[in-house]
CSV table of C-alpha atoms in Angstrom, one decimal:
chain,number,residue,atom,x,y,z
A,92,UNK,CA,-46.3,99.8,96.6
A,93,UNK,CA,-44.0,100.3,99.6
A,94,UNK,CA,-45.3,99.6,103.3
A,95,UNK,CA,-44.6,101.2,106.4
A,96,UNK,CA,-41.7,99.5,107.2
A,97,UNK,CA,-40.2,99.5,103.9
A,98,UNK,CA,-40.4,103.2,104.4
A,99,UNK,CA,-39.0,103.0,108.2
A,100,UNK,CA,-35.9,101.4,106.5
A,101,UNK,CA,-35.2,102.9,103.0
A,102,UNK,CA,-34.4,101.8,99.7
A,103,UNK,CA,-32.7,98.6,101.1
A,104,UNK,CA,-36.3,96.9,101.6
A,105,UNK,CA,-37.6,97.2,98.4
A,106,UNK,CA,-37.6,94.1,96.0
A,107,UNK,CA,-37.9,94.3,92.6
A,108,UNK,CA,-38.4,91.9,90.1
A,109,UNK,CA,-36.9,91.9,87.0
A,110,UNK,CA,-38.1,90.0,83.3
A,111,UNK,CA,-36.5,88.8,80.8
A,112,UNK,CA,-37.3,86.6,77.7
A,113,UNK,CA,-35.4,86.6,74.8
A,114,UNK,CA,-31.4,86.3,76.6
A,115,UNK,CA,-30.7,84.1,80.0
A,116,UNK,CA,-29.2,86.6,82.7
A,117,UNK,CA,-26.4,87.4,83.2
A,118,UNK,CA,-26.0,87.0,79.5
A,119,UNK,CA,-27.8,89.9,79.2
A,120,UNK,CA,-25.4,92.7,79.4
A,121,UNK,CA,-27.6,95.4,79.6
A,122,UNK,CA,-30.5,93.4,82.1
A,123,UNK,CA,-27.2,92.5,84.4
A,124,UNK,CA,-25.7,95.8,84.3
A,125,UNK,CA,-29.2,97.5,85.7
A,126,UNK,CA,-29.6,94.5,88.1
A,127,UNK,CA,-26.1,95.4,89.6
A,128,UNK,CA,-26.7,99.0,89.6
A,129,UNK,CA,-30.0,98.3,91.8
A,130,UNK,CA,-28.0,96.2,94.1
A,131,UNK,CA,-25.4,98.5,94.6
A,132,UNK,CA,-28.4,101.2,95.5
A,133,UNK,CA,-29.5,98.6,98.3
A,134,UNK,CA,-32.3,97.3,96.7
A,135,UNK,CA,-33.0,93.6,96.7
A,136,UNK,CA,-33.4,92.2,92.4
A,137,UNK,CA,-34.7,89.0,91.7
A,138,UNK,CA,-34.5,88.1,88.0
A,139,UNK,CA,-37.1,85.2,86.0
A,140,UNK,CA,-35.3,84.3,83.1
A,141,UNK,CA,-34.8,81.2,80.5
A,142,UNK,CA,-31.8,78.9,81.0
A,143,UNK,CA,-28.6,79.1,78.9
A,144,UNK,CA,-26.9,76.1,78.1
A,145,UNK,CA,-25.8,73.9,81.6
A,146,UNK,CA,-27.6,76.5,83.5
A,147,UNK,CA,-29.4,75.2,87.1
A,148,UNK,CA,-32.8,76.1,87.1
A,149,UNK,CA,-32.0,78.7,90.4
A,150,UNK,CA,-28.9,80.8,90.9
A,151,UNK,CA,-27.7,83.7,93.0
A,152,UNK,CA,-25.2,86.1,91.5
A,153,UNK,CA,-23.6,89.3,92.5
A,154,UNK,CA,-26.3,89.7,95.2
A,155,UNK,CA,-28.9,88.9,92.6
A,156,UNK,CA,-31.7,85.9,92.9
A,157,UNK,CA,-31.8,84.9,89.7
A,158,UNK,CA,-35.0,82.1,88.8
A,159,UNK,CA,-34.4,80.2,85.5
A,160,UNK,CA,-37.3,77.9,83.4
A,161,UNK,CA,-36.2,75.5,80.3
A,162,UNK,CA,-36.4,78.0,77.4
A,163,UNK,CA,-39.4,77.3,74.9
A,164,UNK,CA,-38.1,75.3,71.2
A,165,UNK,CA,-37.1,76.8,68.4
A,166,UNK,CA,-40.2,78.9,67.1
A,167,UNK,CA,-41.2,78.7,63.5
A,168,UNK,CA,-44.2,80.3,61.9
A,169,UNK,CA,-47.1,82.0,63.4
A,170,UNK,CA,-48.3,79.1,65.6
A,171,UNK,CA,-44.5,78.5,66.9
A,172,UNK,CA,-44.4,82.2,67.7
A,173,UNK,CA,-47.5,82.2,69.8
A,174,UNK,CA,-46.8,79.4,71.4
A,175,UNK,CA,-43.3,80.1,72.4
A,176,UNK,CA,-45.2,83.0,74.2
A,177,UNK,CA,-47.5,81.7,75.7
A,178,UNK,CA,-45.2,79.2,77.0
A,179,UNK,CA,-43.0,81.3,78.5
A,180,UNK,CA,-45.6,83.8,79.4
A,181,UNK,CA,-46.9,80.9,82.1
A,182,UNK,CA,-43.8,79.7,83.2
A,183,UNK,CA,-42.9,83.8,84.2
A,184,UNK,CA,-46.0,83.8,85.7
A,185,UNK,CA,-45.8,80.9,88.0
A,186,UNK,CA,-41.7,81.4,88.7
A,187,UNK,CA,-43.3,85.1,89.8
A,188,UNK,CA,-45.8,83.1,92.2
A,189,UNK,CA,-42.4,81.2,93.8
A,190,UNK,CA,-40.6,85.0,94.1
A,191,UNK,CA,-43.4,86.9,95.7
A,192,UNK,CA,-43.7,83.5,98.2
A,193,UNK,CA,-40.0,83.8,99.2
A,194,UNK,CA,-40.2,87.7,99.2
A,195,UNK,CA,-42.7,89.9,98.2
A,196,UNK,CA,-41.8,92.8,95.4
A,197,UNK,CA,-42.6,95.9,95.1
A,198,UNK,CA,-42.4,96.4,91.7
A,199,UNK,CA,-41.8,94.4,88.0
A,200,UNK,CA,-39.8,95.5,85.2
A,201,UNK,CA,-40.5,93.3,82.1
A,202,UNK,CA,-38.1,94.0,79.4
A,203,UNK,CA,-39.5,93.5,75.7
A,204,UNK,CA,-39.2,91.8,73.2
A,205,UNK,CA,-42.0,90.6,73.7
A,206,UNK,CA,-44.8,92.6,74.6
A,207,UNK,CA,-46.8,90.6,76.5
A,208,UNK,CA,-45.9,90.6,80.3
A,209,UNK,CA,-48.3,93.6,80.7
A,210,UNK,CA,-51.3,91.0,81.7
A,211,UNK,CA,-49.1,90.1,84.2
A,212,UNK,CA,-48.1,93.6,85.6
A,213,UNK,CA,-52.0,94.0,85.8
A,214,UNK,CA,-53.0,90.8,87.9
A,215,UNK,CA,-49.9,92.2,90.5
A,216,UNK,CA,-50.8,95.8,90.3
A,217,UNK,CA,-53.8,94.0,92.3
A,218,UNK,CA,-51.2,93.8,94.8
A,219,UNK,CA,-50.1,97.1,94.7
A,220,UNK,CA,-47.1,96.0,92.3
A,221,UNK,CA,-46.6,99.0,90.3
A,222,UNK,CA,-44.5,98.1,86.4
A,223,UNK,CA,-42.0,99.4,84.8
A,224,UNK,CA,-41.8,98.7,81.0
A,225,UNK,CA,-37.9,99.0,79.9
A,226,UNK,CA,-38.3,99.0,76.2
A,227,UNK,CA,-35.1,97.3,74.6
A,228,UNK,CA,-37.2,97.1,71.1
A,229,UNK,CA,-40.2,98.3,68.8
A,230,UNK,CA,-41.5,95.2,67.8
A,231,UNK,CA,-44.1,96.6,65.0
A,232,UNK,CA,-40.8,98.3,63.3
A,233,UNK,CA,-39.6,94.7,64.0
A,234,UNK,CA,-42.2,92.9,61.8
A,235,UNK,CA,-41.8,95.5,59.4
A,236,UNK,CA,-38.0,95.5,58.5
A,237,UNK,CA,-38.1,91.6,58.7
A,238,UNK,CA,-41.0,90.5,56.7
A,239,UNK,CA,-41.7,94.7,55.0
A,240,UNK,CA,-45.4,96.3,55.0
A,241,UNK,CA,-48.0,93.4,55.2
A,242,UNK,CA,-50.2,92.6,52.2
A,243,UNK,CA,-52.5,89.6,53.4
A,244,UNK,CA,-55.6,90.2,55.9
A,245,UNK,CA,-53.3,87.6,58.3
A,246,UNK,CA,-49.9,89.9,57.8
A,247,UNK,CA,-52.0,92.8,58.2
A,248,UNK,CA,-53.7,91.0,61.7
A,249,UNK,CA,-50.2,90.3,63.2
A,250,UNK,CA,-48.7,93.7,63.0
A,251,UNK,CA,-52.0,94.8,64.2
A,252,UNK,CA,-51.8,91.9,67.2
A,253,UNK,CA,-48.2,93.7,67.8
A,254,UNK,CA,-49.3,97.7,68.0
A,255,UNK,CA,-52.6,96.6,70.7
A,256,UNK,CA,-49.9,94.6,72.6
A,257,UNK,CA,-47.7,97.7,72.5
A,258,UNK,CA,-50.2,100.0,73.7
A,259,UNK,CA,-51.4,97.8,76.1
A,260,UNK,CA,-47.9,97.6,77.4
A,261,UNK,CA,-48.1,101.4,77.5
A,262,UNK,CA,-51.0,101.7,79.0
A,263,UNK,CA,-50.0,99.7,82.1
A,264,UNK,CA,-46.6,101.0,83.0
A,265,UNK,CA,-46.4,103.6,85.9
A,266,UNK,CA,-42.5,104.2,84.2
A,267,UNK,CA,-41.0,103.6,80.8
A,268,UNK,CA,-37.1,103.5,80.2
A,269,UNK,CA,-36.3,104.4,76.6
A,270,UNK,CA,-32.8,102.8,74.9
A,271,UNK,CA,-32.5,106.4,73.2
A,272,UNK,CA,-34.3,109.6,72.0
A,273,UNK,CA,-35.5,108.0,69.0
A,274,UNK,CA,-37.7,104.9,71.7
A,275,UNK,CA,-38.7,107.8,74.0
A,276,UNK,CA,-40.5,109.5,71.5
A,277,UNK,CA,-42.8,106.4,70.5
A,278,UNK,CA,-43.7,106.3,73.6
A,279,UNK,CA,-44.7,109.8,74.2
A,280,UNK,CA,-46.2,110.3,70.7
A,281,UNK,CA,-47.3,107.1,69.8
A,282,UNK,CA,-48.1,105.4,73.5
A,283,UNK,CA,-49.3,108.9,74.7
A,284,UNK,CA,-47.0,108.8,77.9
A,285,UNK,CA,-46.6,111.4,80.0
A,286,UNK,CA,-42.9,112.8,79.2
A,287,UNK,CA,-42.0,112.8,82.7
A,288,UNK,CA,-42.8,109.0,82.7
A,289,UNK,CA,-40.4,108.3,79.9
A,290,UNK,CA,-36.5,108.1,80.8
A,291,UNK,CA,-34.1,107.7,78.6
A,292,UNK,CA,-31.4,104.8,79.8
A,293,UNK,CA,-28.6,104.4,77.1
A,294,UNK,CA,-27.2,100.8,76.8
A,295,UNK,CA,-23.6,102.0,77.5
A,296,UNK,CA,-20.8,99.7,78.3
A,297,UNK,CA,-18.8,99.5,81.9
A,298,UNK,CA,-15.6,100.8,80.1
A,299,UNK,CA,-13.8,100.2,83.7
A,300,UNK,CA,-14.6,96.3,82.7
A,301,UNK,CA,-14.7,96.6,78.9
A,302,UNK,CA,-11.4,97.6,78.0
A,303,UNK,CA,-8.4,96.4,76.0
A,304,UNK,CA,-6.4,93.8,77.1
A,305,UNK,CA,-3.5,92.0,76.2
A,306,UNK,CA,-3.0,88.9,74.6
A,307,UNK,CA,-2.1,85.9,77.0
A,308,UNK,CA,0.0,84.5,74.2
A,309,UNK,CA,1.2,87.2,71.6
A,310,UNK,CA,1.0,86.5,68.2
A,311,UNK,CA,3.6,85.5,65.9
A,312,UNK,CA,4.4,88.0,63.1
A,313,UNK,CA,3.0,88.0,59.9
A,314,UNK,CA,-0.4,87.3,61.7
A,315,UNK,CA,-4.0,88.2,59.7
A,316,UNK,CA,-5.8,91.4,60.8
A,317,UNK,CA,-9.2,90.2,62.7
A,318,UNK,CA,-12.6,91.4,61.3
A,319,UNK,CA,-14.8,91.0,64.4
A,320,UNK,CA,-18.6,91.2,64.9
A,321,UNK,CA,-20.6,90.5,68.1
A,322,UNK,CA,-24.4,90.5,68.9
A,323,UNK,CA,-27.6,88.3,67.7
A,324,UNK,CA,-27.8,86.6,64.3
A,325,UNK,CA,-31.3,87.8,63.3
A,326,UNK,CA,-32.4,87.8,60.1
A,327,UNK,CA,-32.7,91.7,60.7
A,328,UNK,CA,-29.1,91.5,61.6
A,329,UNK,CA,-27.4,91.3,58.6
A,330,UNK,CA,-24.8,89.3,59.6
A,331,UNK,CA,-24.8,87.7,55.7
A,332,UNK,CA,-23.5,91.0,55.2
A,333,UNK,CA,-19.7,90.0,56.7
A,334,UNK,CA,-19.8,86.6,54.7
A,335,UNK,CA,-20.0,88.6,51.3
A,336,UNK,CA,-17.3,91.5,52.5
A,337,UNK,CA,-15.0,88.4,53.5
A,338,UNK,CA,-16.0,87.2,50.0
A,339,UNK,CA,-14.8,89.8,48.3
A,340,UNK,CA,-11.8,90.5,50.2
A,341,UNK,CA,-10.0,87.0,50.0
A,342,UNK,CA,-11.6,85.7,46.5
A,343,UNK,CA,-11.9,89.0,44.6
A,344,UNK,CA,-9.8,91.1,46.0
A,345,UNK,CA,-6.9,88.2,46.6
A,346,UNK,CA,-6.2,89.1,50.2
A,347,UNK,CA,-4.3,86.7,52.1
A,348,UNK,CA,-4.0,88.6,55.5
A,349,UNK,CA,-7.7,88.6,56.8
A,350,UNK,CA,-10.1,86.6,58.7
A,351,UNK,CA,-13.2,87.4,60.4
A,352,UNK,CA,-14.5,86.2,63.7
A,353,UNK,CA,-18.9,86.5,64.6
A,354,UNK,CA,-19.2,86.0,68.3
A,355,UNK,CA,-22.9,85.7,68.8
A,356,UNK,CA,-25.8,83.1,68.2
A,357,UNK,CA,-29.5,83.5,66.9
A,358,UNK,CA,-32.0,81.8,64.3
A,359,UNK,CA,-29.6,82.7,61.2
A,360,UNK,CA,-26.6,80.8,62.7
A,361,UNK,CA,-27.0,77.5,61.3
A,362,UNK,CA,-28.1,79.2,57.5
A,363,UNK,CA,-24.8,81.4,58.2
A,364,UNK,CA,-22.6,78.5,58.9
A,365,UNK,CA,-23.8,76.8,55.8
A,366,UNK,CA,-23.3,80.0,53.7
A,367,UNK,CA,-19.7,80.5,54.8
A,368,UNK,CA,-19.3,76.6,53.7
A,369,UNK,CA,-20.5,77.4,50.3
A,370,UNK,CA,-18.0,80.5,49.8
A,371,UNK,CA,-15.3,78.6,50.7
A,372,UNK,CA,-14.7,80.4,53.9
A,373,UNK,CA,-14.6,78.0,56.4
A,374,UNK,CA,-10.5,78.9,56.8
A,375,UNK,CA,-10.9,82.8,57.4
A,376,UNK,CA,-14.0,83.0,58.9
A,377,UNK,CA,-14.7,81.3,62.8
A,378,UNK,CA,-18.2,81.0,64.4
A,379,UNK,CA,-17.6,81.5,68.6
A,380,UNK,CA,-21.4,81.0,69.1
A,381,UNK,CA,-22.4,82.3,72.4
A,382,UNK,CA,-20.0,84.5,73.6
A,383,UNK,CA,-19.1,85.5,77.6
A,384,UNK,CA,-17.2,88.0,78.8
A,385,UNK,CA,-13.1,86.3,78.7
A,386,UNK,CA,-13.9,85.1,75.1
A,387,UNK,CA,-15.7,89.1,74.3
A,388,UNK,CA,-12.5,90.9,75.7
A,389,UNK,CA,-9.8,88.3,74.0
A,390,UNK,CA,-11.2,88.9,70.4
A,391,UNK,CA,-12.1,92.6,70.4
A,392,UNK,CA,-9.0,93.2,71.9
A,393,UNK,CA,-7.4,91.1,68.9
A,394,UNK,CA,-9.0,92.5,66.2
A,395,UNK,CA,-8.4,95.2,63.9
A,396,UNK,CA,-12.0,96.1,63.2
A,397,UNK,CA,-15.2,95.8,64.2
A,398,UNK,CA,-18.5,95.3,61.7
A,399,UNK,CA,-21.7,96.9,61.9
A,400,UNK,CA,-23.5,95.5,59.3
A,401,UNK,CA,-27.5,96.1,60.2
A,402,UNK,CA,-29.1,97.6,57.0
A,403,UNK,CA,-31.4,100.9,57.4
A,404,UNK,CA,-34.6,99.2,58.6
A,405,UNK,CA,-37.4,101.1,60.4
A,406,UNK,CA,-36.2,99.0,63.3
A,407,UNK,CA,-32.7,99.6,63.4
A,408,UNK,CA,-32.6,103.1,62.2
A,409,UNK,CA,-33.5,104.5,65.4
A,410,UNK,CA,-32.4,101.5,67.8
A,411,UNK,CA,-28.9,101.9,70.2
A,412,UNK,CA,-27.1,99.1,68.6
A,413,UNK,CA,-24.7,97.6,71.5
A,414,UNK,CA,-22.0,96.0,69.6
A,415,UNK,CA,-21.1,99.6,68.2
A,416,UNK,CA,-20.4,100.7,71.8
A,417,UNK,CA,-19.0,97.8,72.2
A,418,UNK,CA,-16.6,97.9,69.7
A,419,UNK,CA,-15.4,101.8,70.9
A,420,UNK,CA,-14.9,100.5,74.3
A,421,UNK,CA,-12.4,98.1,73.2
A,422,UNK,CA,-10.7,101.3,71.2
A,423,UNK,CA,-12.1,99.0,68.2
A,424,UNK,CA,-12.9,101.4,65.2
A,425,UNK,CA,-15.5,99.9,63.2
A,426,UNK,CA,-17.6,100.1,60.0
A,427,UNK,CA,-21.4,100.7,59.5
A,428,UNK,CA,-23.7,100.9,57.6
A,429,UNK,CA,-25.2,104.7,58.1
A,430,UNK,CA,-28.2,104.8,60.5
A,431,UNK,CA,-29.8,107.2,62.8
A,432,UNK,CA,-29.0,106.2,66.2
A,433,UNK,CA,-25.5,104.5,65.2
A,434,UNK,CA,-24.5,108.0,64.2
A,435,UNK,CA,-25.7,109.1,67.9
A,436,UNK,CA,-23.1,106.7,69.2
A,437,UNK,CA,-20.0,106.5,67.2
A,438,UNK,CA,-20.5,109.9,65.9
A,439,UNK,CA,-16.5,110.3,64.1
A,440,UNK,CA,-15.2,107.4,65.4
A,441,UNK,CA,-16.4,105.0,62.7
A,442,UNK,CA,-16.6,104.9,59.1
A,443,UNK,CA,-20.3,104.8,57.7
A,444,UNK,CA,-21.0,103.8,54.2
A,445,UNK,CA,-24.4,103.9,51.9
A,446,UNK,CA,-26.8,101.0,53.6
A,447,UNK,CA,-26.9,97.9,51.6
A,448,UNK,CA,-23.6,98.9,49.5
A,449,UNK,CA,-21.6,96.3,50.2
A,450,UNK,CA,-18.6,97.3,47.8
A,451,UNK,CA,-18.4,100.7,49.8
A,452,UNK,CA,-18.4,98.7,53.2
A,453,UNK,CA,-16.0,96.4,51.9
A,454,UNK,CA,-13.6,99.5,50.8
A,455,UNK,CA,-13.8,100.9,54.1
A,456,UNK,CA,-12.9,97.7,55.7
A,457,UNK,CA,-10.1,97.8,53.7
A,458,UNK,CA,-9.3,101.5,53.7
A,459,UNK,CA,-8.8,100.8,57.5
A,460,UNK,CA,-6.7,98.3,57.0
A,461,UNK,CA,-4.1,99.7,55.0
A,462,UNK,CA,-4.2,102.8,57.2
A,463,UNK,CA,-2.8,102.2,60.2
A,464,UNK,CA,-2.6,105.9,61.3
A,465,UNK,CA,-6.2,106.4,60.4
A,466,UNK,CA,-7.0,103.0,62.6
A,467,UNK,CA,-5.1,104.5,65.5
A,468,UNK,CA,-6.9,108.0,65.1
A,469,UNK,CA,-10.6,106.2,65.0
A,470,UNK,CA,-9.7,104.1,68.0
A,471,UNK,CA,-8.3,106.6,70.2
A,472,UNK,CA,-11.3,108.6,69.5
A,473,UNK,CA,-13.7,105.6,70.2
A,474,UNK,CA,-12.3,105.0,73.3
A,475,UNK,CA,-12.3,108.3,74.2
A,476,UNK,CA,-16.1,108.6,73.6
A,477,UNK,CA,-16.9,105.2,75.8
A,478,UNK,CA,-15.3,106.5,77.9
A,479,UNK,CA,-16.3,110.1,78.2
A,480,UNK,CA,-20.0,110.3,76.7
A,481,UNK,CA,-21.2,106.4,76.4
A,482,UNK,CA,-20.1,104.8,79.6
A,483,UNK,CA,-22.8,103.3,81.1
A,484,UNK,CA,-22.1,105.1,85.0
A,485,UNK,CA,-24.5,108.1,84.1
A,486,UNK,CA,-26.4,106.2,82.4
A,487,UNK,CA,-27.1,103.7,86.2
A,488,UNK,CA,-27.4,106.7,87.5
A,489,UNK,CA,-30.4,107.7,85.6
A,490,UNK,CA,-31.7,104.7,85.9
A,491,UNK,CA,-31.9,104.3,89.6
A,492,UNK,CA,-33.6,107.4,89.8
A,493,UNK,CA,-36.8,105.7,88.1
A,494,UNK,CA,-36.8,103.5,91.5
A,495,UNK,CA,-35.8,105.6,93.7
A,496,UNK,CA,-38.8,108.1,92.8
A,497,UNK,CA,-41.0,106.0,92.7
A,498,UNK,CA,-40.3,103.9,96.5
A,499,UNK,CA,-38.1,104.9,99.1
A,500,UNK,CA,-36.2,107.5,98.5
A,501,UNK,CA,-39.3,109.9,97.1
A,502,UNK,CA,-40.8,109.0,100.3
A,503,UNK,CA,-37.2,110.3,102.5
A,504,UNK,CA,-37.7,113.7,100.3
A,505,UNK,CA,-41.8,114.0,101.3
A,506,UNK,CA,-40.8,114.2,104.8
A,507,UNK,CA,-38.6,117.5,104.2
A,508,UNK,CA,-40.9,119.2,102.3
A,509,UNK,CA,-41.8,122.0,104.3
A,510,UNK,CA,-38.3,123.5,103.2
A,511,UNK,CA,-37.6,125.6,100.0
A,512,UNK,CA,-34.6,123.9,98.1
A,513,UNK,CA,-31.6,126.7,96.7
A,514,UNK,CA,-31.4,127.0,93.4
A,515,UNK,CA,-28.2,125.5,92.6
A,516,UNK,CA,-28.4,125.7,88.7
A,517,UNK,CA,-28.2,130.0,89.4
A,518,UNK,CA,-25.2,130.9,90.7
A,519,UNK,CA,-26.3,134.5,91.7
A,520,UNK,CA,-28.6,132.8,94.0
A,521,UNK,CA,-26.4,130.3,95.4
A,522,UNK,CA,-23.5,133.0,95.8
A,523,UNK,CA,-26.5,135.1,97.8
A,524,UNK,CA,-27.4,132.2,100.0
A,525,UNK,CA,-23.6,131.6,100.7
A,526,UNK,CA,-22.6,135.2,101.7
A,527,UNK,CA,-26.3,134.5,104.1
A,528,UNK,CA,-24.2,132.1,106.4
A,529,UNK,CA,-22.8,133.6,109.5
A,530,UNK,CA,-22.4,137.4,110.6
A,531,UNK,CA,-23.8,139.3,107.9
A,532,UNK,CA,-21.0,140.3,105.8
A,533,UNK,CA,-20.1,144.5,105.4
């Protein structure tokens, strides 16, 4: 809800916060890149987050008041799940208590996973807080490509527990934003939004700040080409996937000029560093753990290729994998395994193989790497589609208009409505309109 004054005084008066459980901001690539496209509109963005590693409990970055609570253990089971939740459910809700205190908002955005911060959206909409639900996951599709289609009454329960929170979520959000066309037609068909409520905000990269740069310290000749891959280490991730293509390339294959490096962190880390110890990896293969943006740029801009290795799960066949962009921004070419949305990225600027064939992802691999020409041809066209189709600047754009529609700057247009707008996608009528100006023309 936006008040008098707020309306007196534009866009620059409205607060909104923003949610986030499962990454600490900025972390959060996408959440940071939103929260600075909002600023840069002149809206005031608080964000309630968990800590990362040495991080103060309260920050302010890039204009951004950023509100941080001691992230929940390790969950394990069903019980650790739910508790983790609820956990951070309470500590949101009382960090949003302190935010509305110090300013009051206008509106929440609560980015899943999980799906759970729509009880709180409901006790603010008390308030006249209206919600935005910007959906960075499915989580039923998430169940079902980690643990497949449920058997027992208490497998069948939780994916149950994970639709009604789902629907709930939709139920309660004024606005959805939608990673892709594949998200924004759940919510339309399956959450029965309107379509004019649903917009679709790609998770594109800043290619002005995600670009190749050079090495501080060039490398000596005779150097190994880099397999790189960067994101979460899930167990729907498939990042296992890279240990047996390094596998096969050094033991099996007998090459001698190729290491891998996995930026990233998640609950497979540990089991992954234990893995590449019992291949006899732990030479060609280098764990980063969590990765900013110095250590992102130095290594994608080092490597020869990126990996994709996600298998075709209901979850990640239609999700907007990030690294992939990622990857193209840093002219990077990559190989994946073929799925939906990953085509609807890299279109020909990647080399997709069967999912799960791990003996045709490792002969891409190394197709690209005795190809230079062909690596040079995949990156330039990568970079090119960043740059030209991916980068995330329309992308802001579209998603500013979801606020701006909904506060200030709908309320600016209201006050001109009396007026019928020229049609400026017909050119006969805005030729007529033109030749209208002035003396009448003979």
């Amino acid at each position: 809800m936006v008040d008098a004054a707020q309306q007196r005084n534009g866009v620059a008066r409205t607060h909104v916060l923003i949610i986030v459980q499962n990454l600490p901001v900025p972390l959060d690539r996408r959440v940071w890149l939103e929260c600075q496209a909002l600023v840069a509109r002149g809206y005031e963005v608080s964000v309630i987050c968990p800590k990362g590693p040495g991080d103060p409990g309260r920050q302010q970055i890039g204009g951004v008041r950023i509100y941080k609570y001691r992230p929940a253990p390790q969950a394990r089971g069903v019980l650790g799940y739910l508790l983790e939740f609820v956990y951070c459910w309470i500590r949101t809700a009382l960090l949003a208590t302190k935010v509305w205190r110090d300013r009051p908002f206008a509106i929440i955005q609560a980015c899943n996973p999980p799906d759970t911060y729509w009880l709180l959206a409901r006790i603010w909409k008390r308030r006249g807080v209206r919600f935005v639900f910007d959906q960075h996951d499915l989580n039923p599709e998430l169940f079902l490509s980690r643990f497949g289609t449920p058997t027992s009454p208490s497998g069948r329960a939780q994916l149950a527990g994970l639709r009604w929170l789902e629907k709930q979520t939709y139920a309660t959000a004024d606005r959805v934003i939608s990673t892709n066309e594949s998200y924004r037609k759940v919510a339309i068909t399956r959450g029965g939004m309107d379509p004019a409520a649903v917009t679709v905000v790609r998770s594109g990269p800043d290619t002005s700040v995600m670009r190749p740069v050079r090495p501080q310290d060039p490398a000596p000749q005779g150097r190994r080409h880099t397999l790189a891959y960067l994101g979460i280490m899930g167990p729907q991730d498939g990042v296992d996937t890279v240990l047996e293509v390094m596998d096969e390339l050094v033991h099996r294959r007998g090459r001698t000029d190729v290491d891998a490096v996995l930026m990233g962190f998640g609950d497979c880390l540990e089991d992954l560093k234990r893995r590449c110890t019992e291949l006899g990896l732990d030479d060609v293969v280098t764990f980063t753990g969590r990765a900013g943006s110095a250590l992102i740029a130095q290594h994608l801009s080092a490597a020869t290729i990126g990996l994709c290795p996600d298998l075709k799960t209901p979850l990640n066949d239609v999700s907007t994998m990030n690294k992939t962009m990622e990857y193209m921004a840093y002219a990077l070419p990559s190989v994946s395994f073929d799925l939906v949305e990953t085509r609807v990225s890299a279109e020909d600027a990647a080399l997709f193989v069967p999912s799960g064939d791990v003996a045709a992802f490792t002969d891409a691999v190394e197709s690209l790497l005795d190809d230079p020409e062909l690596r040079v041809e995949l990156a330039l066209r990568a970079r090119e589609r960043a740059a030209k189709v991916l980068d995330w600047g329309p992308q802001s754009a579209a998603y500013v208009q979801v606020y701006d529609s909904m506060c200030a700057i709908e309320e600016t247009r209201a006050a001109i409505e009396g007026f019928e707008y020229v049609d400026l996608d017909d050119p006969d009528a805005l030729r007529q309109f033109v030749l209208t100006r002035g003396p009448a023309v003979t």
